[in-house]
Amino acid sequence: MRVNFTVNGRKQEADDVWEGESLLYVLRERMGLPGSKNACEQGECGSCTVRLDGVPVCACLVAAGQAEGREVTTVEGLADYAKHRQDAHPGGGCASGACGTSLQDAQQWSAKGQDSQTGEGTELSPIQQAFIDAGAVQCGFCTPGLLVAADELLERNDTPSDADIREALSGNLCRCTGYEKILDAVRLAAARQGEVV
Amino acid sequence: MAGTTTGIPANVTQGSQTKGGVGESMLRPDGTLKVTGEFAYSSDMWHEEMLWGQVLRSTVAHAEIVSIDTSEALALSGVYAVLTADDLPAAKNYGMEYQDTPVLAYGKVRHHGEPVALVAADHPETARRAAAKIKVEYRELPVITDEASATAPDAILVHENRGDHHAGHVPHPNIVHRQPIIRGNADEAAKKADVIVRGEYTFGMQDQAFLGPESGLAVPAEDGGVDLYVATQWLHSDLKQIAPCLGLPEEKVRMTMAGIGGAFGGREDISMQILASVLALRTSKPVKMVYNRYESFFGHVHRHPAKLYYEHGATKDGKLTHMKCKIVLDGGAYMSSTPSVVGNASSLSVGPYVVDDVEIEAIGLYTNNPPCGAMRGFGAVQACFAYEAQMDKVAAKLGMDPVAFRQKNAMEQGTIMPTGQPVDSPAPVAELLRRVKARPLPPVRQWESSEGADVRALPGGLSNTTHGEGVVRGVGYAVGIKNVGFSEGFDDYSTAKIRLEVINGEAVATVHTAAAEVGQGGVTIHAQIARTELGVQQVTIAPADTQVGSAGSTSAGRQTYMTGGAIKNSCEIVREKVLEIGRRKFGSYHPAWANAELLLEGGKVVTDGGEVLTTLVEVLEDEAVEVEEEFRHRPTEAFDLRTGQGNGHVQYAFAAHRAVVEVDTELGLVKVIELACAQDVGKAVNPLSVIGQIQGGTTQGLGVAVMEEIIVDPKTAKVRNPSFTDYLLPTILDTPTIPVDYLELADPNAPYGVRGIGEAPTLSSTPAVLAAIRNATGLELDKTPVRPEHLTGT
């Protein structure tokens, strides 16, 4: 079947989709957006959290067909989404494929000390920057899902208590950090948001 | 130009340190990629025309394979290959310490979930459907599942013809390895004891449960070799095991590290590396393979479940007289690293205490349970759970405070280990305990607020099971000792290639190692070390691959010590070479080139007096300096097979925990409300990641205390809960605040004084939580994880 939907503000169509294919598979393998992660494919770990018409969902539990005509926001579009939060529709995400990782990119990956220290050249949403600054990223596999969930929390509650943060992120497993620095990151992003307002 | 380089240019701060060096909390260089979703994990690889690989796994634990029929699977449209062990190109077995693990089962299957056949197809669902069409006929055999069934005189042998070097020393062929340690005379010393305490403890099978599934991409190359992109903890160890199975020389198997989504020991053994490569070579197409979570539970080794039998004696004034113990570790169907786990469990079984008279025996079993191997804490975790429970029991029997009792018996620098090895660097055991104890306790009844109870803070949380009635609090303490690095005479080394050159008018260092960045922050500290040693700001970390020498494994808390040491070593030689070039070019202009101690700082060559001689850019110009050097820690030796004596370990790490729990005694629900840790880290190269490691390790210990366990049916040896629905991991709601207090008592033998960090916090956190639950409930609790039925007696 063919699925038409909007991903990170850009109209997309996926052809030859099997009925059983998940939204996660279509995003990762057909759209070239591997940011949403495949950790349990059972809705237990939250690594594949995306927003479907604004609502955080586990993309692994959404059949691709259910996304027909709807808007999906993934971690790849998060910075842009946060920027255009006030708009009725999130605008201009990243183009299909351009945000994915080709084999070539994967081979050529190298950590450039200074640039990535500052995130120079990459515009990040407040929650993304806060995750880096607070040391909330270790292996980083849970990070995309946590970012999408945390960003949604901050959208509806700009001064969350620790209990609010824990409740909002309770569907996202992290095996590396012990969650303390993730809490720090959300607190930091909330505080920075407060300063801006 | 050269003549103008003396004196201090206006833009240079005298004696300025380079920013971002050792000791600073630098941010991750891969952080931006990881928060934008662009970081390429091993499951994110993609290649045109690629196929998907799928494994068919055994549905039974122990059986003879009568026949395998692949015809229906092969007939399916979109299927490119269906392979069994008969189709393997070369060696049929692999293994880290001994090659006893079949790539695909042949003759027999020895555990539930063992790979039996392989499929490559153009869509993962096609591959799964094809695998389901493969017909395997099994003739089931009785299962070996515990010490009694394994060591019975007439027991079926898990491996009929053992050829490994432990086979000649073990009392039964189903025992992989046995390590006794005898020191002093425990029976004689026991006569001095006023109290004797015995205990029997059970430690459940824990899973590493890293989030990034086993995955990767194998691309067949024109030269008949294969390019392999996978997530692993040790590229070169993989390479040594993969190449013989592919029938290829090592240089034709080119491995590049793909992004790693956590490891914790679970990626030390081979998983899909050989399987994907075999399919790629067979089909001449790139093959991607991604285990789903169900498969992942079968696709890697787990933490050894253990039975531990302990006896301690103490005098009335609180001195330990002796210790006897037997530790039985279930290694499952294949060897993996069981012998080393046995060595660790026995040599660390006394814990961080002074006990002169000991009688210790640790054994590892071959059974038909899932294979077990490396996991964070590696044999020391199980022992710590038992000896810390014993410490509380002895203290209680003596009527002593459990912390004071531990402190009275705590080891210190100079203590002789039960193996006879002296502890020759700081061992602040009593101080770590003092620190966690001195910390103010969290306020009681935290769930109460002016608006009533916030159920989220109570045991049971959002399930709204209590409003505080029936909730009791407990506090518990524990401390542990873990060896760092590879022990028992292993030739442990790491390699680093450092290149220094001028790029766009700036001196840039490139660090190339094969070290696995599993999330611990190696890439961050590698750059920090290069900055410190070479005085440059710009450091590029090249991707890890097999084009550079081995870095050893990212495990055993060794990578900062070892690869950090290799980078430091190589940088020192680079520095000498740079100074040689400088002397050649500018030596005649300033006597300091010949006489002074010269440093590289802030991109300049500086005297120890702070005088700037020149810049690196001027020294190097278009020359590049490149050095590839190895680093070895001091040698260790094997433990004597009869007495366990020997200088087997390189270094020890120490951590202490205090757990505060609240227990709903009606429903048996536990909420850990604080888990404070104090640890000696030797030197915090990056304080931010130090704390992250300690908190993460602490949480894994909490997990095994109250929820994590792979449940294996004792009758069938089948795994009952291979999913995140049924294998429970701590969520952010289950994990308390984890205050961390770290000491930096430098180890004089280690680069920068570092001490391995990642493993020690996993040890003491579990017994601390158990101690707190016992303190709250008065129950004995001798098993992990503690389940509601253990607390309610139901």
Coordinates of C-alpha atoms in Angstrom, one line a residue, chain A residues 18 21 25 28-30 34-35 37-40 42 44-45 47 75-76 99 101 103 106-114 116-117 119 122 124 128 131-135 137-144 147 161 163-164 166-167 169-170 173-181 183, chain B residues 27-38 40-41 43-47 52 123-126 129 207-209 211-213 229 260-262 264 288 290 293 456 518-519 538-541 543 688 691-693 695-696 699-700 708 723-725 729-733 735 737-738:
Chain A
W18 CA 3.4 -4.0 3.9
E21 CA 4.9 -2.5 8.8
Y25 CA 10.1 0.8 10.1
R28 CA 13.9 4.3 9.6
E29 CA 14.2 2.1 6.6
R30 CA 12.0 3.9 4.0
P34 CA 17.0 6.4 11.7
G35 CA 16.8 8.9 14.7
K37 CA 15.4 4.0 17.7
N38 CA 14.5 0.3 17.6
A39 CA 15.3 -1.1 21.0
C40 CA 12.3 -3.3 22.0
Q42 CA 7.1 -3.6 21.9
E44 CA 8.2 -0.8 26.5
C45 CA 11.3 1.3 26.2
S47 CA 13.3 4.7 22.3
V75 CA 14.0 13.8 16.8
E76 CA 15.4 14.9 13.4
C99 CA 18.9 13.4 8.0
T101 CA 23.0 8.3 8.0
L103 CA 27.1 4.1 5.1
A106 CA 28.9 6.3 9.2
Q107 CA 32.4 5.4 8.0
Q108 CA 33.5 8.9 8.0
W109 CA 32.2 9.8 11.4
S110 CA 34.7 11.6 13.5
A111 CA 34.4 13.7 16.6
K112 CA 35.6 17.2 16.0
G113 CA 36.4 18.5 19.5
Q114 CA 35.5 22.1 19.3
S116 CA 30.5 19.6 18.6
Q117 CA 31.4 21.0 22.0
G119 CA 27.1 22.5 18.8
T122 CA 23.8 22.9 14.3
L124 CA 19.4 22.6 18.6
Q128 CA 18.6 19.0 23.0
F131 CA 20.9 17.0 27.3
I132 CA 24.4 17.8 26.0
D133 CA 25.2 20.3 28.7
A134 CA 23.9 18.2 31.6
G135 CA 25.8 15.1 30.6
V137 CA 23.8 11.6 26.9
Q138 CA 26.0 8.5 27.3
C139 CA 25.5 5.8 24.7
G140 CA 22.6 8.0 23.5
F141 CA 20.4 5.2 22.2
C142 CA 17.5 6.3 24.5
T143 CA 18.2 9.9 23.9
P144 CA 16.0 10.6 20.8
L147 CA 14.0 14.2 23.9
S161 CA 8.3 19.4 39.4
A163 CA 7.6 14.2 40.1
D164 CA 6.1 15.6 36.9
R166 CA 9.5 11.3 36.4
E167 CA 5.9 10.7 35.4
L169 CA 9.5 10.1 31.2
S170 CA 8.4 6.9 32.9
L173 CA 14.1 3.4 29.6
C174 CA 17.7 4.4 29.9
R175 CA 20.4 1.8 30.8
C176 CA 23.4 4.0 31.1
T177 CA 22.8 7.2 33.1
G178 CA 20.8 6.2 36.1
Y179 CA 18.4 9.0 35.1
E180 CA 19.9 11.7 37.4
K181 CA 21.4 13.6 34.6
L183 CA 16.4 14.9 35.3
Chain B
L27 CA 31.1 17.6 27.0
R28 CA 30.8 14.7 24.7
P29 CA 32.2 15.4 21.1
D30 CA 29.4 13.1 19.7
G31 CA 26.7 14.8 21.8
T32 CA 25.3 16.9 19.0
L33 CA 25.0 14.0 16.7
K34 CA 23.4 11.9 19.4
V35 CA 20.7 14.5 20.2
T36 CA 19.8 15.2 16.6
G37 CA 19.4 11.5 15.7
E38 CA 22.2 11.6 13.2
A40 CA 24.9 6.2 13.2
Y41 CA 24.3 3.2 15.5
S43 CA 21.3 -0.8 13.5
D44 CA 21.1 2.4 11.4
M45 CA 23.4 1.2 8.6
W46 CA 22.0 1.1 5.2
H47 CA 23.3 0.0 1.8
W52 CA 18.2 -8.7 5.7
H123 CA 12.7 -7.6 3.5
P124 CA 13.0 -8.4 7.2
E125 CA 9.5 -9.8 7.4
T126 CA 10.3 -12.1 4.4
R129 CA 8.6 -15.8 7.5
D207 CA 20.9 -9.2 31.6
Q208 CA 23.0 -6.4 30.3
A209 CA 19.9 -5.1 28.5
L211 CA 19.3 -0.6 24.5
G212 CA 20.9 -0.8 21.1
P213 CA 20.2 -4.3 19.7
Y229 CA 30.3 -2.5 10.5
I260 CA 27.2 1.4 20.1
G261 CA 24.0 1.6 22.1
G262 CA 25.5 0.4 25.4
F264 CA 28.0 -3.6 29.9
K288 CA 22.1 -6.1 7.4
V290 CA 19.3 -6.4 13.5
R293 CA 14.7 -7.6 21.6
R456 CA 4.0 9.0 42.9
V518 CA 30.1 2.2 24.4
G519 CA 28.7 5.3 26.1
Q538 CA 41.8 20.9 18.2
V539 CA 41.6 17.1 18.6
T540 CA 40.0 14.8 16.2
I541 CA 39.0 11.4 17.2
P543 CA 36.6 6.2 14.0
L688 CA 30.9 14.8 34.6
I691 CA 29.4 10.8 38.0
G692 CA 27.4 9.5 35.0
Q693 CA 29.2 6.1 35.3
Q695 CA 25.0 6.7 38.8
G696 CA 24.5 4.2 35.9
T699 CA 21.1 1.8 38.9
Q700 CA 22.1 -1.6 37.4
E708 CA 15.8 -7.8 37.1
S723 CA 11.2 -9.2 26.4
F724 CA 11.1 -5.8 28.0
T725 CA 7.6 -6.5 29.0
L729 CA 14.4 -2.7 34.1
P730 CA 14.4 0.3 36.4
T731 CA 12.5 3.3 34.9
I732 CA 13.0 6.8 36.0
L733 CA 10.2 6.2 38.5
T735 CA 15.3 5.1 40.3
T737 CA 18.2 10.3 43.6
I738 CA 21.8 9.1 43.5

